[in-house]
Coordinates of C-alpha atoms in Angstrom, one line a residue:
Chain A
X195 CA 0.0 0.0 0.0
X196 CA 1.5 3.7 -0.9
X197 CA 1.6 6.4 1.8
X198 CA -1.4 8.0 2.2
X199 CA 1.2 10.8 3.5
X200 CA 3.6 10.9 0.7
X201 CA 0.8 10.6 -2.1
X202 CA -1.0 13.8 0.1
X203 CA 2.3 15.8 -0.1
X204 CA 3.0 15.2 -3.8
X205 CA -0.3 16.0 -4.7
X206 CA -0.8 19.0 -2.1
X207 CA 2.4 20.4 -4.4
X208 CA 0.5 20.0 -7.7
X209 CA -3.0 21.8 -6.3
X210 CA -0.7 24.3 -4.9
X211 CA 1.5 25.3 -8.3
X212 CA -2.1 25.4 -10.1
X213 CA -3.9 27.3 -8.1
X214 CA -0.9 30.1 -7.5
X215 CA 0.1 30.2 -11.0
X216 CA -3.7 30.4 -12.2
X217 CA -4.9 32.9 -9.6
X218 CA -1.5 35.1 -10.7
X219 CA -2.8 35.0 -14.4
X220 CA -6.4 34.9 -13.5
X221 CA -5.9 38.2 -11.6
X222 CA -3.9 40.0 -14.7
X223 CA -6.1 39.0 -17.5
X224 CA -9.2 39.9 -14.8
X225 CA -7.8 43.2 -13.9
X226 CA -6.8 44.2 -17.3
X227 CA -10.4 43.4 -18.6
X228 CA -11.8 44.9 -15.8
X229 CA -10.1 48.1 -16.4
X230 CA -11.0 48.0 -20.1
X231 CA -15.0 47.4 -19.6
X232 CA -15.1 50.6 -17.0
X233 CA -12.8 52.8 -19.7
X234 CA -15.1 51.7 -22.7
X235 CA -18.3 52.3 -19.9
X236 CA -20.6 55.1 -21.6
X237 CA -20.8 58.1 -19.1
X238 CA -17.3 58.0 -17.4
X239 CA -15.2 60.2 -19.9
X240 CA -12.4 57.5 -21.0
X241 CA -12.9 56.3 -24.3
X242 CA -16.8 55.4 -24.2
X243 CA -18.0 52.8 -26.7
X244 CA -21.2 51.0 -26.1
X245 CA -20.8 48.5 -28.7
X246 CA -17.1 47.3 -27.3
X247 CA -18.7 47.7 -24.0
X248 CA -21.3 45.4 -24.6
X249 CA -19.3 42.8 -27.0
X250 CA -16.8 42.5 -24.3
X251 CA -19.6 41.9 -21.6
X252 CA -21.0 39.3 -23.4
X253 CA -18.1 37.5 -23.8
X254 CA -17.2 37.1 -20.3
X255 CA -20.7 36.4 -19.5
X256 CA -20.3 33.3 -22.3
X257 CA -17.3 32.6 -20.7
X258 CA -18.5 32.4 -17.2
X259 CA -21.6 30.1 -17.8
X260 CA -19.4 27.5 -19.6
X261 CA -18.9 24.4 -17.2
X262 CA -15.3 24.5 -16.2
X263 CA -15.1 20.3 -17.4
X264 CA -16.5 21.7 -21.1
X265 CA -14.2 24.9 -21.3
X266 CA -10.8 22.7 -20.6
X267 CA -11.7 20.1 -23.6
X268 CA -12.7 22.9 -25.9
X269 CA -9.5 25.4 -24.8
X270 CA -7.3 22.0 -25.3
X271 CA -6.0 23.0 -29.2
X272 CA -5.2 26.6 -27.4
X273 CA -3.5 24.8 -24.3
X274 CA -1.3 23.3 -26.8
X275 CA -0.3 26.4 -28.6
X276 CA 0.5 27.5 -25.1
X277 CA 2.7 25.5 -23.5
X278 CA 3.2 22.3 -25.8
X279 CA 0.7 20.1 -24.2
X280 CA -3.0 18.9 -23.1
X281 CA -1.7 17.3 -20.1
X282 CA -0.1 17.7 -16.9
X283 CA -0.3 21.0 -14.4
X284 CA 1.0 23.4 -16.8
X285 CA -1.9 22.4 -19.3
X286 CA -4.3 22.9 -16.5
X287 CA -3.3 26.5 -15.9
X288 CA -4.2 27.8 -18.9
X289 CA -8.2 26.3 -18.6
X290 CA -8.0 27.4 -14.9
X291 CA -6.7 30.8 -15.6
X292 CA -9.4 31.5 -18.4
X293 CA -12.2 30.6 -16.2
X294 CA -10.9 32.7 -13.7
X295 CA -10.0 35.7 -15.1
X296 CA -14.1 36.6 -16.3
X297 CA -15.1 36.3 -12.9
X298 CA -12.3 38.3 -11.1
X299 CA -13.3 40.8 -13.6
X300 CA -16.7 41.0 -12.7
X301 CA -15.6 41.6 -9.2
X302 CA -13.4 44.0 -10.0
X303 CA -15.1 45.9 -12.5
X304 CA -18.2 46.0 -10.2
X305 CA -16.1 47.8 -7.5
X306 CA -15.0 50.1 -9.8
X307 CA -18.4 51.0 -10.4
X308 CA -18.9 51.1 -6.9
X309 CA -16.7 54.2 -6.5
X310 CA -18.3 57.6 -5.8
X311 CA -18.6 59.6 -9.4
X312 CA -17.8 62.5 -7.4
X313 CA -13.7 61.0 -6.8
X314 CA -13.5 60.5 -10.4
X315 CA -14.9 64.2 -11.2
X316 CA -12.5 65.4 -8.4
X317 CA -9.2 63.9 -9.5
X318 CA -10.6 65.3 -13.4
X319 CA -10.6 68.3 -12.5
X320 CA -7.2 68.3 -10.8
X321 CA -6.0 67.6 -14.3
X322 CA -5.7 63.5 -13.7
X323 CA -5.0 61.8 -16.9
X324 CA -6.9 58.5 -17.5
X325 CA -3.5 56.3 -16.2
X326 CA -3.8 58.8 -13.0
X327 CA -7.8 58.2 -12.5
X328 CA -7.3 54.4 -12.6
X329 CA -3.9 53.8 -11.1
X330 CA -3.6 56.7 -8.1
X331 CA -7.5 57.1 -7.9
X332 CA -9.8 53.2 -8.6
X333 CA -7.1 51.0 -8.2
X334 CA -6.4 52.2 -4.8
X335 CA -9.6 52.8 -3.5
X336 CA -10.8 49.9 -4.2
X337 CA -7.9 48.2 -2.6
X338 CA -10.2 45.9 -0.3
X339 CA -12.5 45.2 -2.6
X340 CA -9.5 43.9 -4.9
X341 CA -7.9 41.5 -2.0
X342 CA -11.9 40.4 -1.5
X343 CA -12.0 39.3 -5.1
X344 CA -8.6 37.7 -5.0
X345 CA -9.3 35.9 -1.9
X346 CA -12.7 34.5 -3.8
X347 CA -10.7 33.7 -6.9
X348 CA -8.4 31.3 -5.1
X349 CA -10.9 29.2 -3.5
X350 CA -12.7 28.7 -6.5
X351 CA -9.6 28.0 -8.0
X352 CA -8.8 25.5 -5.4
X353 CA -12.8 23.8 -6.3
X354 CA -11.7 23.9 -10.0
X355 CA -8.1 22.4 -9.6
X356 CA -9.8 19.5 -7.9
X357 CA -11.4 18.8 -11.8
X358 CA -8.3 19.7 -13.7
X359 CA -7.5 16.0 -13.0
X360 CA -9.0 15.3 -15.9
X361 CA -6.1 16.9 -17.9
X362 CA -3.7 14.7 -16.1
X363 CA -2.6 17.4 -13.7
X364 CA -3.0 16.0 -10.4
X365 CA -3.9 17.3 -7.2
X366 CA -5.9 16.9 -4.2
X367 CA -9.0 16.5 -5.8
X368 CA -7.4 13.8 -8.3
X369 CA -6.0 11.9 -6.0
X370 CA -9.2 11.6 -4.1
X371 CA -11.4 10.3 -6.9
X372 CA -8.2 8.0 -8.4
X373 CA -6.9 6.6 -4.7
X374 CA -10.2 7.6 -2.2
X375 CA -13.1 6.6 -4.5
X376 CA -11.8 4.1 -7.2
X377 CA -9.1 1.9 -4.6
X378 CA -11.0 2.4 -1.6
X379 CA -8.3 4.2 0.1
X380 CA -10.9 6.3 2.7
X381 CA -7.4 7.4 4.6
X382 CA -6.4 9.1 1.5
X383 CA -9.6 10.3 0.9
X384 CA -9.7 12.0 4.3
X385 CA -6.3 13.4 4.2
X386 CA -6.9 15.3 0.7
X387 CA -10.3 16.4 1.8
X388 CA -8.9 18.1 5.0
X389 CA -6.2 19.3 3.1
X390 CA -8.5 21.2 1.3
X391 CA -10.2 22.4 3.5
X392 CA -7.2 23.6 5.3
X393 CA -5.9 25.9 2.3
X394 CA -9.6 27.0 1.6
X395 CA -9.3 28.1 5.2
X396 CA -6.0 29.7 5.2
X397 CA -6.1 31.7 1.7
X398 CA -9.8 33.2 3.5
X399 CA -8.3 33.9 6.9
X400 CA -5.3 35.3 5.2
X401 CA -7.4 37.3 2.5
X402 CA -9.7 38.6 5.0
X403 CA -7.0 39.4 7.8
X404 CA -5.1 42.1 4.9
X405 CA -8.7 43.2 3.6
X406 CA -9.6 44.8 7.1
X407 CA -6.3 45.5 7.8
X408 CA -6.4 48.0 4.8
X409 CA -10.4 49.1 5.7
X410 CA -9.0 49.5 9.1
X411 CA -6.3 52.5 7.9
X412 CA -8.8 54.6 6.4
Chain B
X132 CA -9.0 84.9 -14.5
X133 CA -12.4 86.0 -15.7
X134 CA -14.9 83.3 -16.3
X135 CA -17.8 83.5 -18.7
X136 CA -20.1 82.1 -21.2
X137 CA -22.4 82.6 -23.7
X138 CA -25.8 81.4 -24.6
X139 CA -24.9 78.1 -22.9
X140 CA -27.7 75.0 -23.6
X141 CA -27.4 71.7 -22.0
X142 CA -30.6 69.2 -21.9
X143 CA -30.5 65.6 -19.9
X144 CA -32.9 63.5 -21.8
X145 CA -34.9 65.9 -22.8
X146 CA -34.6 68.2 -20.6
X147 CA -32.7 71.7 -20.4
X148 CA -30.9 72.0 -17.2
X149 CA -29.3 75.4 -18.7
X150 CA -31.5 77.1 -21.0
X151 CA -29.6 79.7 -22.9
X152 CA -27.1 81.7 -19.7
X153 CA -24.8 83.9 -20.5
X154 CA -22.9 85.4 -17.4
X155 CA -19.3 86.7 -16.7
X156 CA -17.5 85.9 -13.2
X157 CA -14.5 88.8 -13.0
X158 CA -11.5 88.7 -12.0
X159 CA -10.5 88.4 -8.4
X160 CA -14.3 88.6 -7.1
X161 CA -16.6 86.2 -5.5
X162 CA -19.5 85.3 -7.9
X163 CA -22.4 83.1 -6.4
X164 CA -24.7 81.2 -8.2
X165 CA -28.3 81.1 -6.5
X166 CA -31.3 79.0 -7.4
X167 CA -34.1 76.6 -5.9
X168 CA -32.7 73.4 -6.3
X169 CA -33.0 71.8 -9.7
X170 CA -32.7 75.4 -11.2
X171 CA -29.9 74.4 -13.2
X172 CA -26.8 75.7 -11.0
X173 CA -25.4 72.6 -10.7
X174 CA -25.3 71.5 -14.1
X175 CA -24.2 75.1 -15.4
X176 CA -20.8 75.1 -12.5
X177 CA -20.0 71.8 -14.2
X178 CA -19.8 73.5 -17.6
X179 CA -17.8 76.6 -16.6
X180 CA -15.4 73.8 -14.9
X181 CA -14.7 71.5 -18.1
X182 CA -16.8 68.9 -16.1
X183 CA -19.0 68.4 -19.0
X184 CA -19.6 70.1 -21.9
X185 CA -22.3 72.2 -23.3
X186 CA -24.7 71.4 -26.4
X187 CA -24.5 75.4 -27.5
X188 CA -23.0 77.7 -26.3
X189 CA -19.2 79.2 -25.3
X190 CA -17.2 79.1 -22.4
X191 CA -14.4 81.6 -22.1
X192 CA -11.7 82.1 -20.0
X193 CA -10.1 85.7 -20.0
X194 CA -12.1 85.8 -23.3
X195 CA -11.2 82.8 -24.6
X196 CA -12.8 80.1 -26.2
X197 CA -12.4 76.8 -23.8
X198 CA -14.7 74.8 -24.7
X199 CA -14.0 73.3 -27.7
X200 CA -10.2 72.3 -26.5
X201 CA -8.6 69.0 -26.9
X202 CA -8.7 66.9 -24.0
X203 CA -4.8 67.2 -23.2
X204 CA -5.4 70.9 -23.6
X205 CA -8.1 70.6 -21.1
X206 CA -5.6 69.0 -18.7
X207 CA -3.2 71.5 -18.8
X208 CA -6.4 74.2 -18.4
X209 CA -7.2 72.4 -15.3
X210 CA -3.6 73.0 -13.9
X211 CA -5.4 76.8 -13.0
X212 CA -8.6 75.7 -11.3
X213 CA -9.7 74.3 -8.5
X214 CA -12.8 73.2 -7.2
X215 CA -14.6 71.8 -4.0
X216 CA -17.6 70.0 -3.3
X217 CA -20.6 69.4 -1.2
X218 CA -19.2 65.8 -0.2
X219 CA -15.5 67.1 -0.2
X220 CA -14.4 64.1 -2.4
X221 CA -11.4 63.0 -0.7
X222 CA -9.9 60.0 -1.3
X223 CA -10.1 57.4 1.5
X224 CA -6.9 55.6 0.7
X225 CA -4.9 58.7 1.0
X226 CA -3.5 60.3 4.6
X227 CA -5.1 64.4 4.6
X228 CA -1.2 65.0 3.3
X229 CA -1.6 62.7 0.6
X230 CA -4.4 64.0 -0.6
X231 CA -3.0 67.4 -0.9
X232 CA -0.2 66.2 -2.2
X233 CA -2.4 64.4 -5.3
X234 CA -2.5 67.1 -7.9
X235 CA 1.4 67.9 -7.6
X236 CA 1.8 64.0 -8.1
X237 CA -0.1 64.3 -11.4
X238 CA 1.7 67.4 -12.3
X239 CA 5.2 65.6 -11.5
X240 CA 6.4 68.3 -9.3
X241 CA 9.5 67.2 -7.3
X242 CA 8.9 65.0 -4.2
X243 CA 10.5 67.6 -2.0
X244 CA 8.9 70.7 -3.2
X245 CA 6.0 68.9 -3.2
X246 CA 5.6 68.2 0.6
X247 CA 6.6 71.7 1.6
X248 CA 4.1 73.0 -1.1
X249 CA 1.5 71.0 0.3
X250 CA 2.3 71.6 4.2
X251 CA 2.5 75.2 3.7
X252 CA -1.1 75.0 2.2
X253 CA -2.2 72.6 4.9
X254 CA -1.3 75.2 7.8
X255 CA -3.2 77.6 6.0
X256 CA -6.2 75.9 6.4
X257 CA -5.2 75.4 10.1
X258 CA -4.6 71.5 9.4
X259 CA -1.0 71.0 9.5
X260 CA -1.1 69.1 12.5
X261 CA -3.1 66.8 11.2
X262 CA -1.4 65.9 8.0
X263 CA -1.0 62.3 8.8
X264 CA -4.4 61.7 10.2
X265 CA -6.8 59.5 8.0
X266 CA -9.7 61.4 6.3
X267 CA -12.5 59.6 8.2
X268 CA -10.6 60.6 11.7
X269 CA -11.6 64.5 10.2
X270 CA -14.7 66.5 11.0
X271 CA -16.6 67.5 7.9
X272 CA -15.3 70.9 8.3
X273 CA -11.8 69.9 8.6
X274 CA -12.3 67.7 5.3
X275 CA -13.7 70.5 3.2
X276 CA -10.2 72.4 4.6
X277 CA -8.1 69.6 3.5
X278 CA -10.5 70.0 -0.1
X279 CA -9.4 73.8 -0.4
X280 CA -6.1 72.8 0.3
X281 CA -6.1 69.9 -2.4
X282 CA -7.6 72.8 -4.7
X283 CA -5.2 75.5 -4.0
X284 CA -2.0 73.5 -4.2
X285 CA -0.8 73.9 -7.7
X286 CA -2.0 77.8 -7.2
X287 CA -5.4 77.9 -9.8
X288 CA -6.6 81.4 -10.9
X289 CA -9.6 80.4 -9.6
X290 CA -11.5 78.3 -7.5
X291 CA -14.6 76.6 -8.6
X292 CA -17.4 75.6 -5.1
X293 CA -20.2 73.5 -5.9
X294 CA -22.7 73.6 -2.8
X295 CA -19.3 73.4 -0.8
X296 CA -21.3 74.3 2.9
X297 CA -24.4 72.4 2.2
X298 CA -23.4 69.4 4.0
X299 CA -21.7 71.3 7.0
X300 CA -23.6 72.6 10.5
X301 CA -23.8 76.5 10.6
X302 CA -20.8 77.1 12.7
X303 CA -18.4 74.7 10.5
X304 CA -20.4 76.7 7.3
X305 CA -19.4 80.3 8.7
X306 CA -15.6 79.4 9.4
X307 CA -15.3 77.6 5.5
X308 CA -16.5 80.8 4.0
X309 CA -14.4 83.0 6.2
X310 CA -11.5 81.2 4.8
X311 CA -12.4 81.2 1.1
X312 CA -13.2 84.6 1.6
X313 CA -9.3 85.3 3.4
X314 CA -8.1 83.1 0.9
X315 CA -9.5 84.6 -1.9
X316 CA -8.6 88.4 -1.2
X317 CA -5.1 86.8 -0.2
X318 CA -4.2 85.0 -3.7
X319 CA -6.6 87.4 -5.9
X320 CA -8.6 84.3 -6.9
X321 CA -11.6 84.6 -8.9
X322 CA -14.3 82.2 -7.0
X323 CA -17.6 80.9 -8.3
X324 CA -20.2 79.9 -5.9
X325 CA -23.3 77.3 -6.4
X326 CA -25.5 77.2 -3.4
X327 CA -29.2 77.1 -2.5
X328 CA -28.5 79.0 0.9
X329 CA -29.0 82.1 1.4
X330 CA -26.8 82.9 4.2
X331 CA -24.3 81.7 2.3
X332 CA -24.5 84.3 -0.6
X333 CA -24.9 87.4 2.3
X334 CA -21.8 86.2 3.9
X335 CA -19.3 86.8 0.8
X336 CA -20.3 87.4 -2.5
X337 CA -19.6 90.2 -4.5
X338 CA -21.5 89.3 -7.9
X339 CA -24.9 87.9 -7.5
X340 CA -27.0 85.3 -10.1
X341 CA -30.1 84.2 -9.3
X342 CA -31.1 81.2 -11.9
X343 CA -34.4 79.1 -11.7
X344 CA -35.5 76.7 -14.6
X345 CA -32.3 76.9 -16.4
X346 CA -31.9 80.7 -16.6
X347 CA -30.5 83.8 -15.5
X348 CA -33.7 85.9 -13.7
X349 CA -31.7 88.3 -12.3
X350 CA -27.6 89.2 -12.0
X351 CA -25.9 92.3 -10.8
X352 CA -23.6 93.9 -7.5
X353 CA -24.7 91.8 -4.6
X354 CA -25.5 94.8 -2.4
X355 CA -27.6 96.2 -4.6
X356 CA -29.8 93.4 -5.2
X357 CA -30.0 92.4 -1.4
X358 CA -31.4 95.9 -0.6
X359 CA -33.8 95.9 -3.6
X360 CA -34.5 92.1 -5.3
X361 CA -36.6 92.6 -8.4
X362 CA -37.0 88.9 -8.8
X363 CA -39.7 87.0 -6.3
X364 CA -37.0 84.3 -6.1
X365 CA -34.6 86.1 -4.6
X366 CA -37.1 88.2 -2.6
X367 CA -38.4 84.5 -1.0
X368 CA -34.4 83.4 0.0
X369 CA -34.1 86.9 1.5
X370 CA -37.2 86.4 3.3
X371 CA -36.5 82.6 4.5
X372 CA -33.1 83.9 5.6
X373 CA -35.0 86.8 7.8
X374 CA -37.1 84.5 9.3
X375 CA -34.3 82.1 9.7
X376 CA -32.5 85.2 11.7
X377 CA -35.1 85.7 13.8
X378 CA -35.9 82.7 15.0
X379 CA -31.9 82.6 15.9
X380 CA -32.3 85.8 18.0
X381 CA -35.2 85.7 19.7
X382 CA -34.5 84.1 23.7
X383 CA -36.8 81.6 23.9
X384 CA -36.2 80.1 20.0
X385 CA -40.1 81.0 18.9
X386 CA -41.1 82.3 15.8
X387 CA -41.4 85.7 15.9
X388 CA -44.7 87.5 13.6
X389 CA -46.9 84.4 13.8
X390 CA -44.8 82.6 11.0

């Protein structure tokens, strides 16, 4: 019989790679689109265009109702221009990352949106240039808001890692279908459920322990 | 810097929130913008500031034409104005120095000069012992300070207050407008004033408009107008304020003449 420990450890690695590297890319891609959709937002003074605006909504809407099992089989030819293969825990990035980033968008973007007009119209008129107004004026006031949607990104990163076995790339959640469900093994099945658990409840304590911290200094 | 316009039209769905004004605000004098509210003030401070833009009309500064610029001309327009608001619109993730320190950031003065710049402006308001505080540790007197300092730090022509006392208690109101007024006469700044109260107006201006339904019903030398209002608008602030005076002064806080 393998060690329920060992085959934990190896696998805690795998989930761990996955989820940091797709919450890193996640957060980029979702940050960059989130900052595009408020620019292109009719009624803000950036660039306004309505039809961008909405084209751009609707594909992150599309994106966001596909299930994640669908979107990694149909992003596979793409995962392969990427990084040179369908399988393993670099393919799985890729599928994770692109079914994060439209919902760390949404999160972002919507606190964006959040922020009082009156801010904007104040740094304007202080002669802010767009960069200024998003980088010295959104960005940083929505600061909590941002480490809120971070915090919610990694958890359900951690859920969807747990199907990216499917690609071959390991992790807690493979290893308790493959070793706790199909070979009986209920100790391994325990240890990579707790383990899970545990992260979930460290990247939230963590997350929310920097988000007050920051509420806390205005 | 004198401000004016011309024939200035700007509708909301529809409807005209400026309906054809054409005022001046001189130089170095304190022009205040009266109305009821949905009169149009509002909307027509926002045009003289750049804020938006009109569907007719000119905006001139020192005779100018503004209106029509290019953005990036706009932004270095706005080097030479300030303005202030009814909520103060601070930002939250800046210290009260930080804030003040905002439009120098943007206009990539030295880090150095900066500070002093902005601590010299702070003690004018009376607030330099509070640079490091948070804003939401401020009164909401002390944050529309820390606002005229914001404005006045890269030293505008003139200063632009939209309903800037509305949201403070009379005694936080008075000291505000003593120290735009001070500041004012100090730096020669022109000042343009929106505001629905009356005390307000009594207190500093120099240049009086009254608007209502998107026009100008009556303009001209403050004085002048207080002693002898020819529109019923500003006869009906002048009498609210009156009453408003009265029931201040007399002992035992009644109404005084069956009001």
């Amino acid at each position: 019989m393998t060690n329920a420990l060992s085959l934990t450890m190896d696998s805690l690695v795998e989930t761990l790679v996955m989820v940091f590297a797709s919450s890193f890319l996640s957060f980029v891609i979702g940050l960059f689109t989130a900052i595009l959709l408020y620019a292109l937002q009719p009624g803000n003074g950036m660039h306004p265009n309505a039809v961008l605006h909405t084209v751009l909504s609707k594909i992150i809407n599309i994106m966001r109702s596909f299930p994640f099992i669908i979107l990694i089989i149909l992003l596979m030819p793409f995962t392969r221009k990427i990084v040179g293969t369908t399988i393993g825990v670099r393919a799985a990035v890729i599928p994770l990352s692109l079914a994060a980033a439209p919902f760390i968008a949404r999160l972002i973007e919507s606190a964006f949106m959040e922020i009082d007009k009156g801010l904007i119209e104040a740094a304007r008129i202080m002669g802010s240039r767009n960069s200024d107004v998003i980088f010295k004026v959104l960005i940083p006031e929505c600061l909590p808001q941002i480490v809120d949607a971070i915090t919610m990104t990694v958890i359900n990163l951690i859920a969807y890692s747990a199907m990216a076995g499917t690609v071959g790339a390991g992790g807690l959640g493979d290893l308790a279908i493959r070793y706790g469900y199909q070979r009986f093994r209920t100790d391994v099945m325990i240890m990579a459920v707790v383990s899970i658990i545990l992260i979930v409840e460290i990247v939230q304590m963590a997350g929310s322990w920097i988000s007050k911290r920051l509420r806390n200094k205005r | 810097m004198r401000i004016s316009c011309n024939n200035l039209k700007k509708a909301y769905s529809g409807l005209h929130a400026v309906n054809g004004v054409s005022i001046s605000a001189e130089e170095s004098r304190i022009t205040c913008i009266i109305g009821r509210s949905g009169a149009g003030k509002s909307t027509l401070i926002r045009l003289l500031s750049l804020l938006e833009r009109a569907d007719e009309g000119e905006v001139m500064y020192d005779g100018a034409r503004v209106d029509d610029l290019k953005q990036k001309e706009i932004l270095t327009m706005r080097r030479s104005m300030g303005m202030i608001f009814q909520l103060f619109n601070l930002f939250s993730s800046r210290n009260v120095l930080k804030n003040v320190l905002y439009p120098l950031e943007i206009a990539k003065v030295p880090k150095k000069e900066a500070v002093e710049k902005a601590m010299a402006l702070l003690d004018t308001v009376g607030l330099a012992d509070k640079a490091h505080n948070s804003i939401s540790s401020l009164s909401g007197g002390q944050k529309q300070r820390v606002a005229i300092a914001r404005a006045l730090v890269l030293n505008p022509k003139v200063l632009f207050c939209d309903e800037a006392t509305s949201a403070l208690d009379p005694q936080s109101t008075k000291e505000i407008l003593q120290l735009i007024k001070s500041i004012q006469r100090k730096l020669n700044l022109t000042v343009v004033m929106v505001t629905h109260q009356m005390e307000v107006v009594k207190s500093v201006c120099d240049y009086l408009v009254v608007m209502d339904n998107g026009r100008v019903i009556e303009e001209g030398d403050a004085q002048k107008h207080f002693a002898n209002p020819e529109s019923d608008i500003l006869a009906g602030f002048l009498r609210n304020l009156m009453i408003a005076d009265a029931d201040m002064n007399s002992p035992d806080g009644r109404r005084i003449g069956g009001v």
